[in-house]
Amino acid sequence: MKTMLKKSILLIFWTLCMALGWAQNQSLVLRDSFYSPAVGLQLKYTAILPATYHTQTDVTFPVVYLLHGHTGNYTSWLTYAKLPPQLATQYNCIIILPDGGNSWYVNWTGQTDGKPQRWEDMLVKDLLPMVAKRYRSKPDRQHRTLGGLSMGGFGALSVGLRHPDLFGFVFSSAGAINFCQNIKREMARDTLDWNSPERWSDGDRVIDVPGFSTQRERTPAGLVFKTFADADQFDPYLLLEKLDAKNLPYLHLDCGLKDDFLTEAQQFGELIRKKSPRYSFLQMPGEHEVPYWQQAIEHTFLIMQQEGVFEP
């Protein structure tokens, strides 16, 4: 009886030690907020920190910014796309998930709601400085990545190519790369669809942020762009064409073989191939849905590692 009791105590002790060790090796998922003057909102975001963040107090970490898709929010990479939080610990980096509403991450010029809708500025002028102040992040572009899925894939390419001095690695996962091209075609035909995202929005409540909770509240009213010139400023095709190859970040594209955005990913990938040797393109089985992104993001982190994003 005593022998069995001792074994039970040892088993409990061993289990507790294992559980404690497991917990100590888990990434830290934090929810916080910051005020963005660019959009006049207190925006929530998710920060995923490596398990060693609070013990390695003299270490700075690379940062990976992941932009969500249309109708998503600051939790979507975790709750919808099933991003493994352990990637932050595995690659010893900080992962930031901002909330861009249904903005397409551009500075709007045709809005009619009287609100500032400068969503690129939110990322570049408000979010990046906040992260640099609150977290021990590496300050150079080599260790800063910008990527996204669907709407966020377009946003990452657009913002990343407009600010190649800020991001050393930019990726689009099944991105809506032709967003600006589609809007310019609508302007030429005098029709509305892509240039008026409020047409797709409803009153469904998705998060609890005063004035920014329902899909309708999270979508600027009016037009994204007022003129062709406005759209040109954020068009990844034109931005890629204008940049010198030596100034380009490393560019990575991926898309599912059954995704409606596959053709534009292939077309844009071919333009990158002709422009720069620092690129990669990945096609995998999958559609515009969760199982695809869950697999694709792990491949992307491997490529980032190969390209030195996570090197000291």
PDB file of C-alpha atoms in Angstrom, residues 40-300:
ATOM      1  CA  GLY A  40      -9.464  58.403 -34.702  1.00  0.00           C
ATOM      2  CA  LEU A  41     -10.044  55.100 -32.906  1.00  0.00           C
ATOM      3  CA  GLN A  42      -8.828  53.138 -29.913  1.00  0.00           C
ATOM      4  CA  LEU A  43      -7.896  49.923 -31.730  1.00  0.00           C
ATOM      5  CA  LYS A  44      -7.385  46.506 -30.218  1.00  0.00           C
ATOM      6  CA  TYR A  45      -4.572  44.200 -31.268  1.00  0.00           C
ATOM      7  CA  THR A  46      -3.103  40.822 -30.325  1.00  0.00           C
ATOM      8  CA  ALA A  47       0.565  40.402 -29.435  1.00  0.00           C
ATOM      9  CA  ILE A  48       2.083  36.918 -29.358  1.00  0.00           C
ATOM     10  CA  LEU A  49       5.382  36.827 -27.475  1.00  0.00           C
ATOM     11  CA  PRO A  50       7.929  34.004 -27.326  1.00  0.00           C
ATOM     12  CA  ALA A  51       8.068  32.008 -24.094  1.00  0.00           C
ATOM     13  CA  THR A  52      11.472  33.514 -23.249  1.00  0.00           C
ATOM     14  CA  TYR A  53      10.366  37.143 -23.649  1.00  0.00           C
ATOM     15  CA  HIS A  54      10.186  37.905 -19.911  1.00  0.00           C
ATOM     16  CA  THR A  55      13.304  35.924 -18.990  1.00  0.00           C
ATOM     17  CA  GLN A  56      15.643  37.110 -21.754  1.00  0.00           C
ATOM     18  CA  THR A  57      15.327  40.734 -20.730  1.00  0.00           C
ATOM     19  CA  ASP A  58      18.423  41.841 -22.670  1.00  0.00           C
ATOM     20  CA  VAL A  59      17.213  40.342 -25.968  1.00  0.00           C
ATOM     21  CA  THR A  60      15.377  42.139 -28.783  1.00  0.00           C
ATOM     22  CA  PHE A  61      13.135  40.187 -31.128  1.00  0.00           C
ATOM     23  CA  PRO A  62      12.127  40.237 -34.811  1.00  0.00           C
ATOM     24  CA  VAL A  63       8.526  41.290 -35.433  1.00  0.00           C
ATOM     25  CA  VAL A  64       6.032  39.695 -37.814  1.00  0.00           C
ATOM     26  CA  TYR A  65       2.905  41.759 -38.571  1.00  0.00           C
ATOM     27  CA  LEU A  66      -0.021  39.692 -39.885  1.00  0.00           C
ATOM     28  CA  LEU A  67      -2.980  41.471 -41.514  1.00  0.00           C
ATOM     29  CA  HIS A  68      -6.406  39.827 -41.430  1.00  0.00           C
ATOM     30  CA  GLY A  69      -8.836  39.444 -44.303  1.00  0.00           C
ATOM     31  CA  HIS A  70     -12.137  41.158 -45.081  1.00  0.00           C
ATOM     32  CA  THR A  71     -14.707  40.778 -42.240  1.00  0.00           C
ATOM     33  CA  GLY A  72     -11.833  39.726 -39.933  1.00  0.00           C
ATOM     34  CA  ASN A  73     -10.398  41.412 -36.849  1.00  0.00           C
ATOM     35  CA  TYR A  74      -7.468  41.365 -34.430  1.00  0.00           C
ATOM     36  CA  THR A  75      -8.256  37.786 -33.323  1.00  0.00           C
ATOM     37  CA  SER A  76      -8.921  36.235 -36.734  1.00  0.00           C
ATOM     38  CA  TRP A  77      -5.449  34.833 -37.435  1.00  0.00           C
ATOM     39  CA  LEU A  78      -5.839  32.782 -34.244  1.00  0.00           C
ATOM     40  CA  THR A  79      -9.564  32.021 -34.128  1.00  0.00           C
ATOM     41  CA  TYR A  80     -10.236  31.712 -37.868  1.00  0.00           C
ATOM     42  CA  ALA A  81      -6.976  30.968 -39.698  1.00  0.00           C
ATOM     43  CA  LYS A  82      -5.725  28.782 -36.816  1.00  0.00           C
ATOM     44  CA  LEU A  83      -2.303  30.420 -36.585  1.00  0.00           C
ATOM     45  CA  PRO A  84      -0.212  28.291 -34.177  1.00  0.00           C
ATOM     46  CA  PRO A  85       0.842  30.655 -31.348  1.00  0.00           C
ATOM     47  CA  GLN A  86       3.900  28.461 -30.819  1.00  0.00           C
ATOM     48  CA  LEU A  87       5.467  29.935 -33.959  1.00  0.00           C
ATOM     49  CA  ALA A  88       6.486  32.916 -31.802  1.00  0.00           C
ATOM     50  CA  THR A  89       8.451  30.610 -29.486  1.00  0.00           C
ATOM     51  CA  GLN A  90       9.700  28.312 -32.236  1.00  0.00           C
ATOM     52  CA  TYR A  91      11.227  31.220 -34.167  1.00  0.00           C
ATOM     53  CA  ASN A  92      11.888  33.479 -31.164  1.00  0.00           C
ATOM     54  CA  CYS A  93       9.917  36.412 -32.553  1.00  0.00           C
ATOM     55  CA  ILE A  94       7.029  38.730 -31.735  1.00  0.00           C
ATOM     56  CA  ILE A  95       3.842  38.363 -33.785  1.00  0.00           C
ATOM     57  CA  ILE A  96       1.465  41.342 -33.966  1.00  0.00           C
ATOM     58  CA  LEU A  97      -2.130  40.994 -35.172  1.00  0.00           C
ATOM     59  CA  PRO A  98      -3.646  44.462 -35.759  1.00  0.00           C
ATOM     60  CA  ASP A  99      -7.268  45.304 -36.493  1.00  0.00           C
ATOM     61  CA  GLY A 100      -7.841  46.991 -39.838  1.00  0.00           C
ATOM     62  CA  GLY A 101     -11.604  46.661 -39.997  1.00  0.00           C
ATOM     63  CA  ASN A 102     -12.799  46.349 -43.604  1.00  0.00           C
ATOM     64  CA  SER A 103     -10.458  49.105 -44.723  1.00  0.00           C
ATOM     65  CA  TRP A 104      -8.180  47.325 -47.216  1.00  0.00           C
ATOM     66  CA  TYR A 105      -5.315  49.018 -45.336  1.00  0.00           C
ATOM     67  CA  VAL A 106      -5.225  52.064 -47.623  1.00  0.00           C
ATOM     68  CA  ASN A 107      -5.737  55.788 -47.047  1.00  0.00           C
ATOM     69  CA  TRP A 108      -9.254  56.452 -48.329  1.00  0.00           C
ATOM     70  CA  THR A 109      -9.941  59.504 -50.481  1.00  0.00           C
ATOM     71  CA  GLY A 110     -13.631  59.005 -51.313  1.00  0.00           C
ATOM     72  CA  GLN A 111     -15.129  58.408 -47.867  1.00  0.00           C
ATOM     73  CA  THR A 112     -18.376  60.173 -47.000  1.00  0.00           C
ATOM     74  CA  ASP A 113     -18.625  59.547 -43.253  1.00  0.00           C
ATOM     75  CA  GLY A 114     -16.539  62.545 -42.185  1.00  0.00           C
ATOM     76  CA  LYS A 115     -14.079  60.305 -40.333  1.00  0.00           C
ATOM     77  CA  PRO A 116     -10.332  59.983 -40.892  1.00  0.00           C
ATOM     78  CA  GLN A 117      -9.866  56.730 -42.787  1.00  0.00           C
ATOM     79  CA  ARG A 118      -6.071  56.668 -43.186  1.00  0.00           C
ATOM     80  CA  TRP A 119      -5.498  52.991 -42.614  1.00  0.00           C
ATOM     81  CA  GLU A 120      -2.045  52.778 -44.146  1.00  0.00           C
ATOM     82  CA  ASP A 121      -1.033  55.588 -41.771  1.00  0.00           C
ATOM     83  CA  MET A 122      -2.545  53.584 -38.913  1.00  0.00           C
ATOM     84  CA  LEU A 123      -0.069  50.800 -39.660  1.00  0.00           C
ATOM     85  CA  VAL A 124       3.014  52.819 -40.505  1.00  0.00           C
ATOM     86  CA  LYS A 125       2.686  55.962 -38.383  1.00  0.00           C
ATOM     87  CA  ASP A 126       0.800  54.673 -35.344  1.00  0.00           C
ATOM     88  CA  LEU A 127       1.143  50.888 -34.943  1.00  0.00           C
ATOM     89  CA  LEU A 128       4.857  50.457 -35.730  1.00  0.00           C
ATOM     90  CA  PRO A 129       6.008  53.223 -33.348  1.00  0.00           C
ATOM     91  CA  MET A 130       3.719  51.852 -30.629  1.00  0.00           C
ATOM     92  CA  VAL A 131       5.184  48.358 -30.971  1.00  0.00           C
ATOM     93  CA  ALA A 132       8.717  49.770 -30.914  1.00  0.00           C
ATOM     94  CA  LYS A 133       7.888  51.582 -27.668  1.00  0.00           C
ATOM     95  CA  ARG A 134       6.005  48.801 -25.858  1.00  0.00           C
ATOM     96  CA  TYR A 135       7.992  45.729 -26.918  1.00  0.00           C
ATOM     97  CA  ARG A 136      11.677  44.852 -27.211  1.00  0.00           C
ATOM     98  CA  SER A 137      11.686  44.638 -30.993  1.00  0.00           C
ATOM     99  CA  LYS A 138      14.582  44.816 -33.413  1.00  0.00           C
ATOM    100  CA  PRO A 139      14.576  48.206 -35.159  1.00  0.00           C
ATOM    101  CA  ASP A 140      15.884  47.264 -38.636  1.00  0.00           C
ATOM    102  CA  ARG A 141      13.925  46.216 -41.734  1.00  0.00           C
ATOM    103  CA  GLN A 142      15.727  42.862 -42.023  1.00  0.00           C
ATOM    104  CA  HIS A 143      13.928  41.697 -38.884  1.00  0.00           C
ATOM    105  CA  ARG A 144      10.515  43.188 -39.692  1.00  0.00           C
ATOM    106  CA  THR A 145       7.942  41.272 -41.770  1.00  0.00           C
ATOM    107  CA  LEU A 146       4.570  42.379 -43.125  1.00  0.00           C
ATOM    108  CA  GLY A 147       2.161  39.746 -44.415  1.00  0.00           C
ATOM    109  CA  GLY A 148      -1.518  38.986 -44.679  1.00  0.00           C
ATOM    110  CA  LEU A 149      -4.249  36.799 -46.086  1.00  0.00           C
ATOM    111  CA  SER A 150      -6.887  37.750 -48.668  1.00  0.00           C
ATOM    112  CA  MET A 151      -7.611  41.489 -48.090  1.00  0.00           C
ATOM    113  CA  GLY A 152      -4.568  41.476 -45.809  1.00  0.00           C
ATOM    114  CA  GLY A 153      -2.458  39.938 -48.584  1.00  0.00           C
ATOM    115  CA  PHE A 154      -3.258  42.905 -50.793  1.00  0.00           C
ATOM    116  CA  GLY A 155      -2.630  45.275 -47.879  1.00  0.00           C
ATOM    117  CA  ALA A 156       0.752  43.732 -47.119  1.00  0.00           C
ATOM    118  CA  LEU A 157       1.936  44.073 -50.719  1.00  0.00           C
ATOM    119  CA  SER A 158       0.604  47.610 -51.094  1.00  0.00           C
ATOM    120  CA  VAL A 159       1.961  48.962 -47.794  1.00  0.00           C
ATOM    121  CA  GLY A 160       5.143  46.895 -48.014  1.00  0.00           C
ATOM    122  CA  LEU A 161       5.997  48.140 -51.509  1.00  0.00           C
ATOM    123  CA  ARG A 162       5.175  51.722 -50.550  1.00  0.00           C
ATOM    124  CA  HIS A 163       7.551  51.450 -47.583  1.00  0.00           C
ATOM    125  CA  PRO A 164      10.387  49.109 -48.599  1.00  0.00           C
ATOM    126  CA  ASP A 165      12.632  50.873 -46.082  1.00  0.00           C
ATOM    127  CA  LEU A 166      10.480  49.509 -43.237  1.00  0.00           C
ATOM    128  CA  PHE A 167       9.970  45.860 -44.189  1.00  0.00           C
ATOM    129  CA  GLY A 168      12.608  43.363 -45.249  1.00  0.00           C
ATOM    130  CA  PHE A 169      10.152  40.525 -45.936  1.00  0.00           C
ATOM    131  CA  VAL A 170       6.643  40.981 -47.390  1.00  0.00           C
ATOM    132  CA  PHE A 171       4.192  38.208 -48.188  1.00  0.00           C
ATOM    133  CA  SER A 172       0.693  37.740 -49.544  1.00  0.00           C
ATOM    134  CA  SER A 173      -1.251  34.556 -48.811  1.00  0.00           C
ATOM    135  CA  ALA A 174      -4.099  34.135 -51.289  1.00  0.00           C
ATOM    136  CA  GLY A 175      -4.186  37.912 -51.527  1.00  0.00           C
ATOM    137  CA  ALA A 176      -6.702  39.998 -53.482  1.00  0.00           C
ATOM    138  CA  ILE A 177      -3.788  41.539 -55.367  1.00  0.00           C
ATOM    139  CA  ASN A 178      -5.961  43.052 -58.120  1.00  0.00           C
ATOM    140  CA  PHE A 179      -7.983  45.232 -55.722  1.00  0.00           C
ATOM    141  CA  CYS A 180      -6.860  48.540 -57.241  1.00  0.00           C
ATOM    142  CA  GLN A 181      -6.998  47.135 -60.775  1.00  0.00           C
ATOM    143  CA  ASN A 182     -10.612  46.085 -60.168  1.00  0.00           C
ATOM    144  CA  ILE A 183     -11.523  49.530 -58.846  1.00  0.00           C
ATOM    145  CA  LYS A 184      -9.977  51.259 -61.870  1.00  0.00           C
ATOM    146  CA  ARG A 185     -11.968  49.007 -64.198  1.00  0.00           C
ATOM    147  CA  GLU A 186     -15.119  49.988 -62.316  1.00  0.00           C
ATOM    148  CA  MET A 187     -14.248  53.666 -62.626  1.00  0.00           C
ATOM    149  CA  ALA A 188     -13.879  53.225 -66.371  1.00  0.00           C
ATOM    150  CA  ARG A 189     -17.303  51.539 -66.579  1.00  0.00           C
ATOM    151  CA  ASP A 190     -18.922  53.845 -63.983  1.00  0.00           C
ATOM    152  CA  THR A 191     -19.978  50.874 -61.842  1.00  0.00           C
ATOM    153  CA  LEU A 192     -19.586  50.106 -58.121  1.00  0.00           C
ATOM    154  CA  ASP A 193     -18.479  46.993 -56.265  1.00  0.00           C
ATOM    155  CA  TRP A 194     -14.871  46.835 -55.104  1.00  0.00           C
ATOM    156  CA  ASN A 195     -14.745  50.629 -54.687  1.00  0.00           C
ATOM    157  CA  SER A 196     -17.666  50.585 -52.235  1.00  0.00           C
ATOM    158  CA  PRO A 197     -17.077  47.888 -49.577  1.00  0.00           C
ATOM    159  CA  GLU A 198     -20.015  49.182 -47.515  1.00  0.00           C
ATOM    160  CA  ARG A 199     -22.222  47.423 -50.083  1.00  0.00           C
ATOM    161  CA  TRP A 200     -20.927  44.106 -48.697  1.00  0.00           C
ATOM    162  CA  SER A 201     -21.346  45.041 -45.020  1.00  0.00           C
ATOM    163  CA  ASP A 202     -24.135  44.329 -42.558  1.00  0.00           C
ATOM    164  CA  GLY A 203     -25.060  44.990 -38.951  1.00  0.00           C
ATOM    165  CA  ASP A 204     -23.615  41.751 -37.564  1.00  0.00           C
ATOM    166  CA  ARG A 205     -21.651  42.346 -34.359  1.00  0.00           C
ATOM    167  CA  VAL A 206     -18.177  40.806 -34.540  1.00  0.00           C
ATOM    168  CA  ILE A 207     -16.199  42.424 -31.702  1.00  0.00           C
ATOM    169  CA  ASP A 208     -16.911  44.661 -28.728  1.00  0.00           C
ATOM    170  CA  VAL A 209     -15.378  48.047 -29.519  1.00  0.00           C
ATOM    171  CA  PRO A 210     -17.647  51.094 -29.193  1.00  0.00           C
ATOM    172  CA  GLY A 211     -18.396  52.441 -32.664  1.00  0.00           C
ATOM    173  CA  PHE A 212     -16.313  49.706 -34.302  1.00  0.00           C
ATOM    174  CA  SER A 213     -18.207  46.505 -33.500  1.00  0.00           C
ATOM    175  CA  THR A 214     -20.492  45.623 -36.419  1.00  0.00           C
ATOM    176  CA  GLN A 215     -19.375  44.992 -39.969  1.00  0.00           C
ATOM    177  CA  ARG A 216     -21.149  48.178 -41.037  1.00  0.00           C
ATOM    178  CA  GLU A 217     -19.339  50.231 -38.373  1.00  0.00           C
ATOM    179  CA  ARG A 218     -16.054  48.603 -39.359  1.00  0.00           C
ATOM    180  CA  THR A 219     -16.461  49.587 -43.027  1.00  0.00           C
ATOM    181  CA  PRO A 220     -15.834  53.195 -44.112  1.00  0.00           C
ATOM    182  CA  ALA A 221     -18.765  54.754 -45.976  1.00  0.00           C
ATOM    183  CA  GLY A 222     -18.415  56.054 -49.517  1.00  0.00           C
ATOM    184  CA  LEU A 223     -15.705  55.186 -51.996  1.00  0.00           C
ATOM    185  CA  VAL A 224     -12.214  53.835 -51.329  1.00  0.00           C
ATOM    186  CA  PHE A 225     -10.692  56.016 -54.055  1.00  0.00           C
ATOM    187  CA  LYS A 226     -12.036  59.145 -55.711  1.00  0.00           C
ATOM    188  CA  THR A 227      -9.780  59.145 -58.799  1.00  0.00           C
ATOM    189  CA  PHE A 228      -7.622  56.851 -60.903  1.00  0.00           C
ATOM    190  CA  ALA A 229      -4.563  58.604 -59.504  1.00  0.00           C
ATOM    191  CA  ASP A 230      -5.648  57.785 -55.949  1.00  0.00           C
ATOM    192  CA  ALA A 231      -5.925  54.089 -56.833  1.00  0.00           C
ATOM    193  CA  ASP A 232      -2.578  54.147 -58.666  1.00  0.00           C
ATOM    194  CA  GLN A 233      -0.783  55.171 -55.470  1.00  0.00           C
ATOM    195  CA  PHE A 234      -1.696  51.868 -53.782  1.00  0.00           C
ATOM    196  CA  ASP A 235      -1.612  49.525 -56.793  1.00  0.00           C
ATOM    197  CA  PRO A 236       0.976  46.751 -56.163  1.00  0.00           C
ATOM    198  CA  TYR A 237       1.572  46.365 -59.911  1.00  0.00           C
ATOM    199  CA  LEU A 238       2.591  49.988 -60.362  1.00  0.00           C
ATOM    200  CA  LEU A 239       4.548  50.055 -57.105  1.00  0.00           C
ATOM    201  CA  LEU A 240       6.531  46.981 -58.148  1.00  0.00           C
ATOM    202  CA  GLU A 241       7.234  48.516 -61.553  1.00  0.00           C
ATOM    203  CA  LYS A 242       8.557  51.773 -60.086  1.00  0.00           C
ATOM    204  CA  LEU A 243      10.893  50.319 -57.447  1.00  0.00           C
ATOM    205  CA  ASP A 244      14.508  49.476 -58.215  1.00  0.00           C
ATOM    206  CA  ALA A 245      15.197  45.788 -57.706  1.00  0.00           C
ATOM    207  CA  LYS A 246      17.882  46.584 -55.138  1.00  0.00           C
ATOM    208  CA  ASN A 247      15.314  48.383 -52.955  1.00  0.00           C
ATOM    209  CA  LEU A 248      12.717  45.615 -52.970  1.00  0.00           C
ATOM    210  CA  PRO A 249      12.041  43.566 -49.849  1.00  0.00           C
ATOM    211  CA  TYR A 250      12.067  39.797 -50.170  1.00  0.00           C
ATOM    212  CA  LEU A 251       8.643  38.990 -51.678  1.00  0.00           C
ATOM    213  CA  HIS A 252       6.743  35.768 -51.095  1.00  0.00           C
ATOM    214  CA  LEU A 253       3.390  34.775 -52.617  1.00  0.00           C
ATOM    215  CA  ASP A 254       1.307  31.685 -52.001  1.00  0.00           C
ATOM    216  CA  CYS A 255      -2.149  30.601 -53.111  1.00  0.00           C
ATOM    217  CA  GLY A 256      -4.359  27.517 -53.179  1.00  0.00           C
ATOM    218  CA  LEU A 257      -4.824  25.669 -56.452  1.00  0.00           C
ATOM    219  CA  LYS A 258      -8.618  25.998 -56.182  1.00  0.00           C
ATOM    220  CA  ASP A 259      -8.579  29.628 -55.022  1.00  0.00           C
ATOM    221  CA  ASP A 260     -10.260  32.263 -57.212  1.00  0.00           C
ATOM    222  CA  PHE A 261      -7.222  34.520 -56.638  1.00  0.00           C
ATOM    223  CA  LEU A 262      -4.751  31.969 -58.065  1.00  0.00           C
ATOM    224  CA  THR A 263      -4.503  33.581 -61.512  1.00  0.00           C
ATOM    225  CA  GLU A 264      -3.636  37.012 -60.156  1.00  0.00           C
ATOM    226  CA  ALA A 265      -1.108  35.472 -57.776  1.00  0.00           C
ATOM    227  CA  GLN A 266       0.538  33.701 -60.725  1.00  0.00           C
ATOM    228  CA  GLN A 267       0.541  36.875 -62.837  1.00  0.00           C
ATOM    229  CA  PHE A 268       2.009  39.004 -60.074  1.00  0.00           C
ATOM    230  CA  GLY A 269       4.506  36.288 -59.232  1.00  0.00           C
ATOM    231  CA  GLU A 270       5.754  36.292 -62.816  1.00  0.00           C
ATOM    232  CA  LEU A 271       6.300  40.040 -62.670  1.00  0.00           C
ATOM    233  CA  ILE A 272       8.306  39.641 -59.457  1.00  0.00           C
ATOM    234  CA  ARG A 273      10.382  36.852 -61.035  1.00  0.00           C
ATOM    235  CA  LYS A 274      11.361  39.184 -63.887  1.00  0.00           C
ATOM    236  CA  LYS A 275      12.212  41.980 -61.466  1.00  0.00           C
ATOM    237  CA  SER A 276      14.115  40.381 -58.602  1.00  0.00           C
ATOM    238  CA  PRO A 277      15.791  37.094 -57.641  1.00  0.00           C
ATOM    239  CA  ARG A 278      14.673  37.614 -54.032  1.00  0.00           C
ATOM    240  CA  TYR A 279      11.235  36.057 -54.194  1.00  0.00           C
ATOM    241  CA  SER A 280       9.381  32.784 -53.736  1.00  0.00           C
ATOM    242  CA  PHE A 281       6.054  31.479 -55.003  1.00  0.00           C
ATOM    243  CA  LEU A 282       4.164  28.555 -53.501  1.00  0.00           C
ATOM    244  CA  GLN A 283       1.104  26.780 -54.885  1.00  0.00           C
ATOM    245  CA  MET A 284      -0.586  24.147 -52.759  1.00  0.00           C
ATOM    246  CA  PRO A 285      -3.854  22.208 -52.849  1.00  0.00           C
ATOM    247  CA  GLY A 286      -6.584  24.252 -51.209  1.00  0.00           C
ATOM    248  CA  GLU A 287      -9.304  26.844 -51.525  1.00  0.00           C
ATOM    249  CA  HIS A 288      -9.886  30.304 -50.026  1.00  0.00           C
ATOM    250  CA  GLU A 289     -10.486  28.836 -46.589  1.00  0.00           C
ATOM    251  CA  VAL A 290      -9.011  27.884 -43.243  1.00  0.00           C
ATOM    252  CA  PRO A 291      -7.253  24.562 -43.899  1.00  0.00           C
ATOM    253  CA  TYR A 292      -5.177  26.213 -46.608  1.00  0.00           C
ATOM    254  CA  TRP A 293      -3.990  29.175 -44.486  1.00  0.00           C
ATOM    255  CA  GLN A 294      -3.262  26.920 -41.526  1.00  0.00           C
ATOM    256  CA  GLN A 295      -0.729  25.054 -43.657  1.00  0.00           C
ATOM    257  CA  ALA A 296       0.580  27.974 -45.703  1.00  0.00           C
ATOM    258  CA  ILE A 297       1.674  30.103 -42.738  1.00  0.00           C
ATOM    259  CA  GLU A 298       4.013  27.388 -41.457  1.00  0.00           C
ATOM    260  CA  HIS A 299       5.720  27.212 -44.873  1.00  0.00           C
ATOM    261  CA  THR A 300       6.041  31.002 -44.867  1.00  0.00           C
TER     262      THR A 300
END
